[in-house]
Coordinates of C-alpha atoms in Angstrom, one line a residue:
Q1 CA -0.4 0.5 -0.1
V2 CA 0.9 3.4 -1.1
Q3 CA 0.3 6.2 1.4
L4 CA 0.6 10.5 0.8
V5 CA 0.3 13.0 3.5
E6 CA 0.3 16.4 2.6
L7 CA 1.5 19.4 5.3
G8 CA 1.8 22.8 5.4
G9 CA -1.1 24.3 4.8
G10 CA -3.1 26.9 7.5
L11 CA -4.4 30.9 7.3
V12 CA -2.5 33.5 5.9
Q13 CA -2.8 36.7 4.9
P14 CA -3.5 37.9 1.1
G15 CA 0.0 38.6 -0.5
G16 CA 1.9 35.7 2.0
S17 CA 3.3 32.3 0.9
L18 CA 2.9 29.3 2.4
R19 CA 5.3 25.4 1.8
L20 CA 3.2 22.5 1.0
S21 CA 4.9 19.1 1.2
C22 CA 3.2 15.7 -0.2
A23 CA 5.6 12.6 1.2
A24 CA 4.7 9.5 -0.4
S25 CA 5.3 6.0 1.7
G26 CA 5.1 2.2 1.5
S27 CA 5.7 -0.3 -1.4
I28 CA 7.2 1.9 -3.7
F29 CA 9.5 1.2 -6.6
R30 CA 9.0 4.1 -8.5
I31 CA 6.6 7.5 -8.4
Y32 CA 6.5 9.0 -12.0
T33 CA 4.2 12.2 -12.3
M34 CA 3.1 13.8 -9.5
R35 CA 0.5 16.8 -9.3
W36 CA -1.4 19.4 -7.0
H37 CA -5.0 20.0 -7.1
R38 CA -7.3 22.0 -5.2
Q39 CA -11.0 22.1 -4.7
A40 CA -12.7 25.1 -3.1
P41 CA -15.8 24.7 -1.3
G42 CA -18.8 24.5 -4.0
K43 CA -16.5 23.9 -6.7
Q44 CA -14.5 21.1 -8.8
R45 CA -11.2 19.9 -8.0
E46 CA -8.9 21.3 -10.0
L47 CA -5.6 20.6 -11.4
V48 CA -2.8 23.4 -10.7
A49 CA 0.3 21.7 -11.1
T50 CA 2.1 18.8 -12.5
I51 CA 5.6 17.4 -12.6
T52 CA 6.9 14.6 -14.4
G53 CA 9.2 12.2 -13.0
S54 CA 12.6 14.0 -15.0
G55 CA 11.0 17.4 -13.6
S56 CA 9.1 19.1 -16.5
T57 CA 6.4 21.2 -14.9
N58 CA 3.1 22.5 -16.1
Y59 CA 0.5 24.8 -14.3
A60 CA -3.2 26.2 -14.5
D61 CA -3.0 29.5 -15.8
S62 CA -4.5 30.9 -12.8
V63 CA -1.4 30.0 -10.6
K64 CA 1.3 30.7 -13.3
G65 CA 4.1 32.9 -12.0
R66 CA 2.6 32.6 -8.3
F67 CA 3.2 29.0 -7.6
T68 CA 5.9 26.5 -7.9
I69 CA 6.1 22.8 -7.9
S70 CA 9.0 20.4 -7.1
R71 CA 9.8 17.4 -5.9
D72 CA 13.1 15.8 -3.9
N73 CA 13.1 11.6 -5.8
T74 CA 15.5 10.5 -2.5
K75 CA 12.7 11.6 -0.1
N76 CA 9.6 10.2 -2.2
T77 CA 8.4 14.5 -1.8
V78 CA 6.8 16.7 -3.7
Y79 CA 6.3 20.1 -3.0
L80 CA 4.3 23.2 -3.9
Q81 CA 5.4 27.0 -3.3
V82 CA 2.6 29.1 -3.1
S83 CA 3.6 32.8 -2.9
S84 CA 1.0 36.2 -4.0
L85 CA -1.4 34.7 -2.4
K86 CA -4.9 35.9 -3.4
P87 CA -8.7 35.2 -1.4
E88 CA -9.0 32.9 -4.3
D89 CA -6.8 30.4 -3.9
T90 CA -8.3 29.1 -0.7
A91 CA -8.7 25.5 -1.1
V92 CA -8.3 22.2 0.4
Y93 CA -5.0 21.3 -1.5
Y94 CA -4.0 17.4 -2.4
C95 CA -1.3 15.6 -3.9
N96 CA -1.4 13.0 -6.2
A97 CA 0.9 10.9 -7.5
D98 CA 1.4 7.4 -10.4
V99 CA 3.5 4.9 -8.6
Q100 CA 4.8 1.8 -9.9
L101 CA 4.5 -0.7 -6.9
S102 CA 7.6 -3.4 -8.1
A103 CA 9.9 -3.7 -10.6
A104 CA 7.8 -6.7 -12.3
Y105 CA 5.1 -5.3 -12.2
T106 CA 5.1 -2.7 -14.8
S107 CA 1.5 -0.6 -14.5
R108 CA 1.1 2.5 -12.3
Q109 CA -1.4 3.2 -9.4
T110 CA -2.2 6.7 -8.9
Y111 CA -3.0 7.6 -5.4
W112 CA -4.3 10.4 -3.4
G113 CA -3.6 12.6 0.0
Q114 CA -6.2 13.6 2.0
G115 CA -5.2 17.0 1.8
T116 CA -4.4 20.4 3.5
Q117 CA -6.4 23.5 4.1
V118 CA -5.1 26.8 2.7
T119 CA -7.4 29.6 3.7
V120 CA -5.9 32.9 2.8
S121 CA -8.0 35.7 4.5
S122 CA -7.6 39.0 6.2

């Protein structure tokens, strides 16, 4: 089994910053693409940022230039640096990861974390 645990959420004033982390643990052979999503109250979950196993990144237009995704493969961890925060960034932030469980079993499964709340308010 694989577990993803997000940390780093909280209450921050507009214009502030946070660093979210998501650590994967368990029966992991290799982690491929990792992603951050968010879901605001009453809205659908949206993809915020993506990072591939080789480090290529992609961002939603709404966060480009303000959010930065990175990863540490030695720690099976993905990060999301969120800066210049706006009230509309308030949401539960979730990570997910495409995981290969063993060398012999080449297919990948996607696992999700439980989410961390980010609230932007003065």
